[in-house]
Every structure is written in C-alpha cells, then in structure tokens.
PDB file of C-alpha atoms in Angstrom:
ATOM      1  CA  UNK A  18      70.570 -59.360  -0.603  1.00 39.00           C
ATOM      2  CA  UNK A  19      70.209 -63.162  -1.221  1.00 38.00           C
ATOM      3  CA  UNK A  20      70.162 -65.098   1.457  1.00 37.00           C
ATOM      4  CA  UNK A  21      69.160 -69.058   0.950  1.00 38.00           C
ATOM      5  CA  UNK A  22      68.280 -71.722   2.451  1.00 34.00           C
ATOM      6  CA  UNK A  23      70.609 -74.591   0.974  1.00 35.00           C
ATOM      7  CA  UNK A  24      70.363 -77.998   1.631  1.00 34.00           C
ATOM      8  CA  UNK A  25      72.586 -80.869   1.297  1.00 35.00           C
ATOM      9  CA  UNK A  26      70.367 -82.667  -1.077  1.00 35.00           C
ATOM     10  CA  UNK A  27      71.548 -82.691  -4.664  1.00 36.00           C
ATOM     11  CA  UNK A  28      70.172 -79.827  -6.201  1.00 36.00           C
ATOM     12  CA  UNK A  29      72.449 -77.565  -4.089  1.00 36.00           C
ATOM     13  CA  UNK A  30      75.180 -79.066  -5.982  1.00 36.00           C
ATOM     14  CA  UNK A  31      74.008 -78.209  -8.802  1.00 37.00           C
ATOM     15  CA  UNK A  32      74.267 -74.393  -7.710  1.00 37.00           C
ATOM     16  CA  UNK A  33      77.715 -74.240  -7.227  1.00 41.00           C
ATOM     17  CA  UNK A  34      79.018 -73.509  -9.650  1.00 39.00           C
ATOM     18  CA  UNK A  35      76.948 -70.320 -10.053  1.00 41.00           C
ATOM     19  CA  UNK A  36      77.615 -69.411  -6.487  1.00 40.00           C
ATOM     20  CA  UNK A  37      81.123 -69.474  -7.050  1.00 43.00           C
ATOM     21  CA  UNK A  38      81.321 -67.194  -9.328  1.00 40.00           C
ATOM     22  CA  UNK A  39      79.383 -64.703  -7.774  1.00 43.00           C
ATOM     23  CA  UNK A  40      81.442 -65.384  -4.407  1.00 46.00           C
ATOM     24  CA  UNK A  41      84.610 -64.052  -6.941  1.00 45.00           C
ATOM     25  CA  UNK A  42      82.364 -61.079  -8.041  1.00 44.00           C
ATOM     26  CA  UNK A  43      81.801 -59.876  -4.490  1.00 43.00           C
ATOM     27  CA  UNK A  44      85.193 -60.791  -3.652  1.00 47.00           C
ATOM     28  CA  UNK A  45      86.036 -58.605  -6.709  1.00 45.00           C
ATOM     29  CA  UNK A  46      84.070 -55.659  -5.739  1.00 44.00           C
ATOM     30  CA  UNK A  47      85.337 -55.833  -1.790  1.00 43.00           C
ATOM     31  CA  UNK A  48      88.799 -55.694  -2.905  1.00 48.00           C
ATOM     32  CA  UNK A  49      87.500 -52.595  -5.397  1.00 44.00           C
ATOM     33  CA  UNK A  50      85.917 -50.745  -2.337  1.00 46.00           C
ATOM     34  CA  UNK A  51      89.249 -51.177   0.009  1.00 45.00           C
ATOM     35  CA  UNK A  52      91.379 -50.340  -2.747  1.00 45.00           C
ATOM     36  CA  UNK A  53      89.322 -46.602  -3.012  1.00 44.00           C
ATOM     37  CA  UNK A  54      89.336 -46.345   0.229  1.00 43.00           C
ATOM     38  CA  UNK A  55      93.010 -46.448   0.634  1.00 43.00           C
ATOM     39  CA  UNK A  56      93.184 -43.464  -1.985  1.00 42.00           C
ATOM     40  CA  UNK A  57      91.465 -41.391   0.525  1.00 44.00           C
ATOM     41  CA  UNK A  58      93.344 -39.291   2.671  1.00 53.00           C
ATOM     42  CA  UNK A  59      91.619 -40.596   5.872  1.00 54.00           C
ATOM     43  CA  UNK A  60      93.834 -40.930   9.539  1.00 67.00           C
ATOM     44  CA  UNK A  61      93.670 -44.860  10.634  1.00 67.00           C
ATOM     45  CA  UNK A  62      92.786 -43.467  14.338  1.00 68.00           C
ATOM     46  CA  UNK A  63      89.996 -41.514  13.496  1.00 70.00           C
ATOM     47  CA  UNK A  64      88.772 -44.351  10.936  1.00 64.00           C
ATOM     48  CA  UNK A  65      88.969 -47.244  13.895  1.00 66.00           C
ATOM     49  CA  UNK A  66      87.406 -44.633  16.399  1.00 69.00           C
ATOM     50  CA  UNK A  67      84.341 -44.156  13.843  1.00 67.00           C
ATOM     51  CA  UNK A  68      84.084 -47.715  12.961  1.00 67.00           C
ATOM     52  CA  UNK A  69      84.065 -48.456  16.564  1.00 66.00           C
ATOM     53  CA  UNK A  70      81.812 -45.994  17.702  1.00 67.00           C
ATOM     54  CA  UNK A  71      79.563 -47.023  15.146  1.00 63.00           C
ATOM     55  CA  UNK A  72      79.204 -50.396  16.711  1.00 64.00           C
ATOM     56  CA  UNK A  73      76.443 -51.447  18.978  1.00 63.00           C
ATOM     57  CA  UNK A  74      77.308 -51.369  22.548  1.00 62.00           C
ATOM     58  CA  UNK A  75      78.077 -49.403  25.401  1.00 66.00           C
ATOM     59  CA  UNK A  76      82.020 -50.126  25.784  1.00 70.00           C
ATOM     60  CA  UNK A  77      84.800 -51.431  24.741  1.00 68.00           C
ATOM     61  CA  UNK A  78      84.322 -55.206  25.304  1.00 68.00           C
ATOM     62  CA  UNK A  79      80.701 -55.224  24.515  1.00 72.00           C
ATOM     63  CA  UNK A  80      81.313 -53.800  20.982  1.00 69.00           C
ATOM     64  CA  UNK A  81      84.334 -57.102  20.699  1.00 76.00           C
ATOM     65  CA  UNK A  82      81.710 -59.048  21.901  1.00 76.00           C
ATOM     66  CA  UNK A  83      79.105 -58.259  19.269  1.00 72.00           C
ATOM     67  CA  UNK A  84      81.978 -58.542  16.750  1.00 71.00           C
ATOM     68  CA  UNK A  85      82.803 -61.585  17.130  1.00 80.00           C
ATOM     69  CA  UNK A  86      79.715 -62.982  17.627  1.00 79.00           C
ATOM     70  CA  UNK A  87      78.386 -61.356  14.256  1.00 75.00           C
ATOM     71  CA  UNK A  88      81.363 -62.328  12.625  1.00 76.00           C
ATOM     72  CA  UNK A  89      81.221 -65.929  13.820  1.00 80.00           C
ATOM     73  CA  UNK A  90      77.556 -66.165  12.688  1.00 78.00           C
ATOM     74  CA  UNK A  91      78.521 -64.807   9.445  1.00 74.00           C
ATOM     75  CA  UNK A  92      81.255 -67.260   9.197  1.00 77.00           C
ATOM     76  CA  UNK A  93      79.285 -70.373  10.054  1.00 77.00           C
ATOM     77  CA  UNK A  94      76.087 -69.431   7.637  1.00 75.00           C
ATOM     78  CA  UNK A  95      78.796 -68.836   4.761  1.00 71.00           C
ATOM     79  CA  UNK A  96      80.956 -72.410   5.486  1.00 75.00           C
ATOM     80  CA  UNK A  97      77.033 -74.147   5.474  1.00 72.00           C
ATOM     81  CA  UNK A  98      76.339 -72.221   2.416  1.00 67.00           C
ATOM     82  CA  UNK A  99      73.190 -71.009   4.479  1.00 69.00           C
ATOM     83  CA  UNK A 100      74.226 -67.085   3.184  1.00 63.00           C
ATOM     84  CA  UNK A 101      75.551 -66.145  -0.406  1.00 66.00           C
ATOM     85  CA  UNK A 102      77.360 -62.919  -0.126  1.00 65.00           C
ATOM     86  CA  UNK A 103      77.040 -61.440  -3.549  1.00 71.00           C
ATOM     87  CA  UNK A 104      76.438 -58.393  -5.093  1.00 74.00           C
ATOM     88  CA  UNK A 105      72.988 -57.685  -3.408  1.00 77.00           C
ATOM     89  CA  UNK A 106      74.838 -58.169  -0.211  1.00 73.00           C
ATOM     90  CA  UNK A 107      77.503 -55.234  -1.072  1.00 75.00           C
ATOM     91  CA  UNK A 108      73.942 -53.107  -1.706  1.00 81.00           C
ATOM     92  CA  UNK A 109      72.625 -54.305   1.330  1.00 79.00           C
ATOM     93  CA  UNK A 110      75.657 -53.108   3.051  1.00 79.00           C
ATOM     94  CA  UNK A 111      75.895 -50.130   0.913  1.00 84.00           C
ATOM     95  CA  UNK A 112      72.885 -49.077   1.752  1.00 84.00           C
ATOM     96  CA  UNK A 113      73.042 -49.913   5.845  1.00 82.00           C
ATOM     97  CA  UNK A 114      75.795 -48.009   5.829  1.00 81.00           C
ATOM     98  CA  UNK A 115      74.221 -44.254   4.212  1.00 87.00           C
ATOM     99  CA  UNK A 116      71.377 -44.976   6.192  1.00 84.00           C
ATOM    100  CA  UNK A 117      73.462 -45.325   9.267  1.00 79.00           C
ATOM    101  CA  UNK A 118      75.647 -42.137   8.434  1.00 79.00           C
ATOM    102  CA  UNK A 119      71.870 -40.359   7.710  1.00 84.00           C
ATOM    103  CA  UNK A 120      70.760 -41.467  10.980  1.00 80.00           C
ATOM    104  CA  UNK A 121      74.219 -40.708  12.749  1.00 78.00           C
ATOM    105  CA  UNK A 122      74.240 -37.132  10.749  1.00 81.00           C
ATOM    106  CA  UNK A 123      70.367 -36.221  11.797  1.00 81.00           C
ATOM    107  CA  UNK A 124      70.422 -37.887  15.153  1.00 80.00           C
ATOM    108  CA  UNK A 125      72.084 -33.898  16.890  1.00 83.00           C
ATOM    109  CA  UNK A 126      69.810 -31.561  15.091  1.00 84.00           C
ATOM    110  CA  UNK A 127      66.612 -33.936  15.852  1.00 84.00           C
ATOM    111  CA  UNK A 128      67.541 -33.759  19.345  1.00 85.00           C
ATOM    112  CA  UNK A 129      68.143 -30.443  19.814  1.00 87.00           C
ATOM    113  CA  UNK A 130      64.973 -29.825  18.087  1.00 88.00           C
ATOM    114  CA  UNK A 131      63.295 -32.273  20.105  1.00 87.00           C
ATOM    115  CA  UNK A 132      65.379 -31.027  23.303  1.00 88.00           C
ATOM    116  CA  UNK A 133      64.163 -27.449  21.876  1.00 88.00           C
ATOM    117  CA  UNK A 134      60.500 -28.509  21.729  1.00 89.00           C
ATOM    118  CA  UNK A 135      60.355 -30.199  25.432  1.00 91.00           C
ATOM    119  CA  UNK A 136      61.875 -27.058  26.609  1.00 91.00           C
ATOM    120  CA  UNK A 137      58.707 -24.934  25.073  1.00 91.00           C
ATOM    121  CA  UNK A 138      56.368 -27.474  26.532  1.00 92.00           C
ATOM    122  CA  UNK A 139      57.962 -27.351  29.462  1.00 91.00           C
ATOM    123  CA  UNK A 140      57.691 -23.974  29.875  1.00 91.00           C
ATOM    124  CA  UNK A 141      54.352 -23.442  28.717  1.00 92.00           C
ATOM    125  CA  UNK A 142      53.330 -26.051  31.264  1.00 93.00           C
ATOM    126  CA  UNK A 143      55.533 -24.082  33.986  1.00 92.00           C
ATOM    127  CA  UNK A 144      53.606 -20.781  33.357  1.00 92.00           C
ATOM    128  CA  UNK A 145      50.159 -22.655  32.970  1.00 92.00           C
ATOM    129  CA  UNK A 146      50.766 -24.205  36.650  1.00 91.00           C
ATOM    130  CA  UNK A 147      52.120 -20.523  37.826  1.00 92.00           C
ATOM    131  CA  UNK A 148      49.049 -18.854  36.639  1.00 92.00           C
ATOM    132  CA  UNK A 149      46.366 -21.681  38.056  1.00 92.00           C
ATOM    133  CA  UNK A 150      48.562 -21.295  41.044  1.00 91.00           C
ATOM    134  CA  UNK A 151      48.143 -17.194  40.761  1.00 91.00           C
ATOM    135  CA  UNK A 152      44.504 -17.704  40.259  1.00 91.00           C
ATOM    136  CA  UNK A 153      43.758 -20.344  43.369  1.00 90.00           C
ATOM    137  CA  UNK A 154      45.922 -17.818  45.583  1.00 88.00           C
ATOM    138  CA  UNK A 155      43.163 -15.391  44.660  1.00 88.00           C
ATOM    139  CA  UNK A 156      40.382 -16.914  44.811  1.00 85.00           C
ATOM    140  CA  UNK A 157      41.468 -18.312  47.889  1.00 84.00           C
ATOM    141  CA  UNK A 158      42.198 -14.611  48.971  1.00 83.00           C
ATOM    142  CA  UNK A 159      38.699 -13.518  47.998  1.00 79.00           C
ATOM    143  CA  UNK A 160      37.238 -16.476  50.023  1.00 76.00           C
ATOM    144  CA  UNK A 161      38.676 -15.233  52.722  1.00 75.00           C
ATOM    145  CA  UNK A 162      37.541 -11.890  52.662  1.00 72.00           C
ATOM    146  CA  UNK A 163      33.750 -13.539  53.170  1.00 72.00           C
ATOM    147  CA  UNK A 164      34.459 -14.976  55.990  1.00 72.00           C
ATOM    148  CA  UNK A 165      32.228 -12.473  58.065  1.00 73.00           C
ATOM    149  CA  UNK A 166      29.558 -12.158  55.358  1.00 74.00           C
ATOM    150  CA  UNK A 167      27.136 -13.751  57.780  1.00 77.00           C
ATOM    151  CA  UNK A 168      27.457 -10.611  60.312  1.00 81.00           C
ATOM    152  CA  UNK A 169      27.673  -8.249  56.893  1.00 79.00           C
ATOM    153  CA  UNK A 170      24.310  -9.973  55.931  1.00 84.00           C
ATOM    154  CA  UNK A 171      23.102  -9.819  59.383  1.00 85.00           C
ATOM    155  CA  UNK A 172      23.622  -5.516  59.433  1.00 86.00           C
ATOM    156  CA  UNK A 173      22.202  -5.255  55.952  1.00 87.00           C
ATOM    157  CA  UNK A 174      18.897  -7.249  56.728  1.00 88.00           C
ATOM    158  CA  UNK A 175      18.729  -5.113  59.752  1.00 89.00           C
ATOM    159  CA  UNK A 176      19.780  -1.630  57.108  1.00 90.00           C
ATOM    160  CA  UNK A 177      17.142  -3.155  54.787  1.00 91.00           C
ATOM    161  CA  UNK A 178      14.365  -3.365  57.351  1.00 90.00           C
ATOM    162  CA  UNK A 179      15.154   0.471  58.607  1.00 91.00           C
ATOM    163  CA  UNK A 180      14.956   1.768  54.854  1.00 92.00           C
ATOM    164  CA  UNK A 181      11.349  -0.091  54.768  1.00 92.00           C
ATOM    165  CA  UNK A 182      10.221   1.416  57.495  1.00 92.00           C
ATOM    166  CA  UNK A 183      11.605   5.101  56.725  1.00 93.00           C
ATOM    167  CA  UNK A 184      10.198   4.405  53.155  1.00 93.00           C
ATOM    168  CA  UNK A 185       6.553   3.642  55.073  1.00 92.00           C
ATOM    169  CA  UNK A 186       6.859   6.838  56.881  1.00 92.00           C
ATOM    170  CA  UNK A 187       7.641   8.943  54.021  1.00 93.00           C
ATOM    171  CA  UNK A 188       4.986   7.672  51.641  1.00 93.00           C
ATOM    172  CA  UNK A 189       2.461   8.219  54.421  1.00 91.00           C
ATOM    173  CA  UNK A 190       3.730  11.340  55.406  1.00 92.00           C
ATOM    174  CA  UNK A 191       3.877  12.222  51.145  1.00 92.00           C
ATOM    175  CA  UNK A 192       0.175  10.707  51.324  1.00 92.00           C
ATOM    176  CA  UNK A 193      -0.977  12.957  54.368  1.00 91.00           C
ATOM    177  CA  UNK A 194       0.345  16.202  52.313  1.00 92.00           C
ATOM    178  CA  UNK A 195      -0.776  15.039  49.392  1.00 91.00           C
ATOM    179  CA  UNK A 196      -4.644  15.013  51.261  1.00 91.00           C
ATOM    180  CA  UNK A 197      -3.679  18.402  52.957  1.00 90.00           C
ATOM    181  CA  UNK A 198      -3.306  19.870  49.791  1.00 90.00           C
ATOM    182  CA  UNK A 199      -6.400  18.371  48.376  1.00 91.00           C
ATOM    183  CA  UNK A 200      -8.317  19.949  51.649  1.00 91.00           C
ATOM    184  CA  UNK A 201      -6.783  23.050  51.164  1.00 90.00           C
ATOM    185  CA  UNK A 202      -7.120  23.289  47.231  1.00 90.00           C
ATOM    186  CA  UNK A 203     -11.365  22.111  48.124  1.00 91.00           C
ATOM    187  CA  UNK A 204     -11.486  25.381  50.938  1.00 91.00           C
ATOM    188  CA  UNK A 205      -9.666  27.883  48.630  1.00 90.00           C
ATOM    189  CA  UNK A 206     -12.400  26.776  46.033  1.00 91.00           C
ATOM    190  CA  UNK A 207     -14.836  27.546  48.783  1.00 91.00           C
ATOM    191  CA  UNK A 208     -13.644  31.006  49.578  1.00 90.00           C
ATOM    192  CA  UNK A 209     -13.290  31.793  46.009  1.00 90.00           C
ATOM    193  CA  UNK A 210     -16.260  31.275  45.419  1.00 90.00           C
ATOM    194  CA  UNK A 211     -17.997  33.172  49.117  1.00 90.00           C
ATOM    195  CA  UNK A 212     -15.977  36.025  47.840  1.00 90.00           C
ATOM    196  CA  UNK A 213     -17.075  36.266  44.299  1.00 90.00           C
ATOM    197  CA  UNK A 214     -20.691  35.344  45.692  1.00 90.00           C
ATOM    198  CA  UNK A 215     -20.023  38.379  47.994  1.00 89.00           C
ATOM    199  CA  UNK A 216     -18.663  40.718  45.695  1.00 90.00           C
ATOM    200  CA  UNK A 217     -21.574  40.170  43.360  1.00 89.00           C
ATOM    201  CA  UNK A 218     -23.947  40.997  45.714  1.00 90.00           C
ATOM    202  CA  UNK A 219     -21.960  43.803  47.277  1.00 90.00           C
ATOM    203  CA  UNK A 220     -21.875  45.033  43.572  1.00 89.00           C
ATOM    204  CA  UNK A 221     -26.014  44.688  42.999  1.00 89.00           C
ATOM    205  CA  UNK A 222     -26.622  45.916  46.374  1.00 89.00           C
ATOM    206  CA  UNK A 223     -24.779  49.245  45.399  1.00 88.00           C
ATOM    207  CA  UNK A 224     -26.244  49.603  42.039  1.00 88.00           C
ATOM    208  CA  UNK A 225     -29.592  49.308  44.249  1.00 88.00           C
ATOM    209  CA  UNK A 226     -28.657  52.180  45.895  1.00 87.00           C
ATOM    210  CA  UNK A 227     -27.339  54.392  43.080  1.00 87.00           C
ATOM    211  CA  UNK A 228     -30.440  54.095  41.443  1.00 86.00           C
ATOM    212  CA  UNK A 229     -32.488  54.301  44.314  1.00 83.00           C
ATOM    213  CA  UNK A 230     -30.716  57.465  45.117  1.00 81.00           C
ATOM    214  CA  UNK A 231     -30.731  58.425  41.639  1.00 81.00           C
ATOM    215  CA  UNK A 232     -34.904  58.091  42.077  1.00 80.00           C
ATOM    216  CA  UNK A 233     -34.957  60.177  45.342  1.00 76.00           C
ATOM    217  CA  UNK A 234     -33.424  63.240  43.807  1.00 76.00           C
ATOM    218  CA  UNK A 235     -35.846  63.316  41.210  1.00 80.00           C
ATOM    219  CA  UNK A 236     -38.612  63.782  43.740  1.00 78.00           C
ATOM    220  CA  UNK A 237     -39.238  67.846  43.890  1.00 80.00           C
ATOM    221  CA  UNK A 238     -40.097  67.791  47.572  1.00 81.00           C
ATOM    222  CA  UNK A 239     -36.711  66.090  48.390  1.00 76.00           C
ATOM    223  CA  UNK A 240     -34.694  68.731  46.036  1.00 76.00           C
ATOM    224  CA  UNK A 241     -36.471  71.341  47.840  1.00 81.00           C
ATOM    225  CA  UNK A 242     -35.719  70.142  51.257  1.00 82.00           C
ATOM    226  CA  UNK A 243     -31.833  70.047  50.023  1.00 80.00           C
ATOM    227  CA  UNK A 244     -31.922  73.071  48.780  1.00 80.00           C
ATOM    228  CA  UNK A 245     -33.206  74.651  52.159  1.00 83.00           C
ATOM    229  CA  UNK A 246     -31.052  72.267  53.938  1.00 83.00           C
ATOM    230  CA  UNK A 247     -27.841  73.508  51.781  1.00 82.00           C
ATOM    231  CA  UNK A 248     -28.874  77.213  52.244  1.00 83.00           C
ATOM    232  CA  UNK A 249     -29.193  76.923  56.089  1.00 83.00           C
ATOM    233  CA  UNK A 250     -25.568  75.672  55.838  1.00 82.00           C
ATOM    234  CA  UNK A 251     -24.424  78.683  53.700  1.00 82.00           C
ATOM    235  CA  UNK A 252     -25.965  80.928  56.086  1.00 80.00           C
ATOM    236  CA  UNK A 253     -24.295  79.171  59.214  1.00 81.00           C
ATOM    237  CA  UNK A 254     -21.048  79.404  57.464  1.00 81.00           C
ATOM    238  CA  UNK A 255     -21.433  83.060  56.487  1.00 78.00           C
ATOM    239  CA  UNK A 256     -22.740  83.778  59.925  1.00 75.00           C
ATOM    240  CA  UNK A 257     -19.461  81.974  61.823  1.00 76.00           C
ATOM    241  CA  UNK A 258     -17.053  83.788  59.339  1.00 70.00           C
ATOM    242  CA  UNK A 259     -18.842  87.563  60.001  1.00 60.00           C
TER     243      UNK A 259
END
C-alpha cells in the first residue's frame, strides 16, 4: 500500500505525472479482476449476500452506513490526493480479502473446538464440585456420628478404670500363687529331705540289727538255748498231734 501525505506545495506537482499513471495501472488491473470475475459461474444473490455479510455491522442499515461512510472517506482522501490507490493497494486488498475468507473459513471449527473445550472444562469442573460436594456430605455424616463421643468417652474411662483394677487383682492374685508355690516347692524340699534323713537312718538302724543279730547267734550259749527252745516246740507239737 502507499498511502501519502501530499501537500499543495510545489513538489506535489511535480508527482503527477507519476501518479497518474499508476492511477491507470490500478484502474487497469480493477477492470482485469471484474472482468475474471464475470467468467465465473457465480449467482449475483449469493455474491451480494456474501459481500454483505462480510461487512461490519449488525443489520442492514448499519452495514449502508459503514459503506458509505468508508466510501466517502475513500473518496475525499483520493480527490485531496491524500491516498494513491496503486498496485500495492490491489495487494493490500488482495491480501485483506484471503485473510478475511481464512478467518471467515476457520472462525466454525475454532469455535466448536473452543465450544468443545469449555464443554470438557465444564464438566470436569461439574464432577470436581460433585465429588467435594460427595466428600463434605461425608464428612459431615461422620461428624455427626460423634456427636455423643463425650458419653462414649465417659463409659470407656469408666471400662478403662475397671480393666485396671481387674488387672491389679489378677497380678496380685498371680503374685500370691506365685509365693504359694514358692512355700510349697521350700516344704516339699523339707520333707524330701526328713524322709531321705529317715530312710537313712531306718536303713543303718536295721543293718545294726542284722549284724547285731548276726553276733548273737554266734554265741554257743544262745544256739544252745534255741536249740532247746526249738526242741520243746517239736515235742509240744508231736505231743498235740498224738
């Protein structure tokens, strides 16, 4: 695009000349551009409705109204010689227009990818606020099921202090058999030992006697009086049988 800032002094005459004939050239290539796009086979409705629709504006009127008032602006900065339209303008316009279609093309499949992404958000956000919901409900649930944990924790101090004093009982009860059986192991010592003490003595007091005995009947005068003594038995048996 060129666009200048021309003055009335007289070096802008001096540039006419030039800008004339690029004014033809453009003029040139406009007619060029209409003239191929009369060879297309495009419907004059449709080719209004896009041109149209292309405008800025919300209806009808405010399209005109932008129309005229770009087309008066054009008008006046052309008759001042303010704006050359030249070739760079047909590039500028070129090029406004394939970015326009690009933008007009890409405009549906950005939204619905945009309208697609929003929805995911959406419902990511949707199920995050379920699930915090989900979770307060329970924890509010689970509060409530302590509500009475002072009267719980009242019985179980109460439980506790029973199973302390049970447990005192038992250990001195475990401590009094444990000193029973002590006792008792300590006196079956004792006897043990009376008895073997006993037994020992019982045992020498006999082998006393054995041999004392043993002594006796080696004295003649004692064999002889057994002797006599076993005969007078005889006798008295012989005598009761006859």
């Amino acid at each position: 695009m060129s666009l200048r800032l021309l003055t009335k002094a007289p070096s802008a005459v001096a540039v006419r000349p030039m800008l004339a004939a690029q004014r033809s050239t453009a003029s040139a290539a406009v007619r060029h551009m209409a003239t191929s796009a009369e060879d297309k086979e495009v419907s004059p409705d449709s080719k209004a409705q896009s041109i149209i629709d292309a405008l800025p504006g919300n209806s009808l009127v405010s399209k005109t109204g932008v129309v005229t008032a770009l087309a008066g602006a054009a008008a006046y900065f052309i008759s001042q010689e303010i704006y050359i339209f030249n070739e760079e303008s047909l590039v500028l316009f070129a090029f406004a227009a394939t970015f326009g279609g690009i933008v007009k093309s890409a405009r549906q499949p950005f939204n619905e990818w945009a309208d697609g992404h929003i929805s995911k958000i959406r419902s990511v956000l949707e199920k995050a606020r379920v699930d915090h919901k989900a979770a307060v409900a329970d924890r509010i649930e689970q509060v409530g099921q302590m509500k009475d944990v002072v009267e719980v924790t009242k019985a179980l101090y109460a439980l506790s202090k029973e199973t302390a004093k049970l447990e005192a009982e038992a250990f001195e009860l475990k401590q009094k058999t444990a000193m029973s059986a002590e006792v008792k192991s300590v006196l079956d010592s004792w006897v043990r030992y009376e008895t073997s003490v006993r037994e020992r003595e019982q045992s020498k007091l006999a082998a006393y006697m054995i041999e004392k005995i043993k002594a006796d009947l080696l004295d003649p005068t004692l064999q002889s009086q057994i002797l006599e003594e076993s005969i007078t038995q005889v006798e008295k048996i012989a005598g009761s049988k006859a």
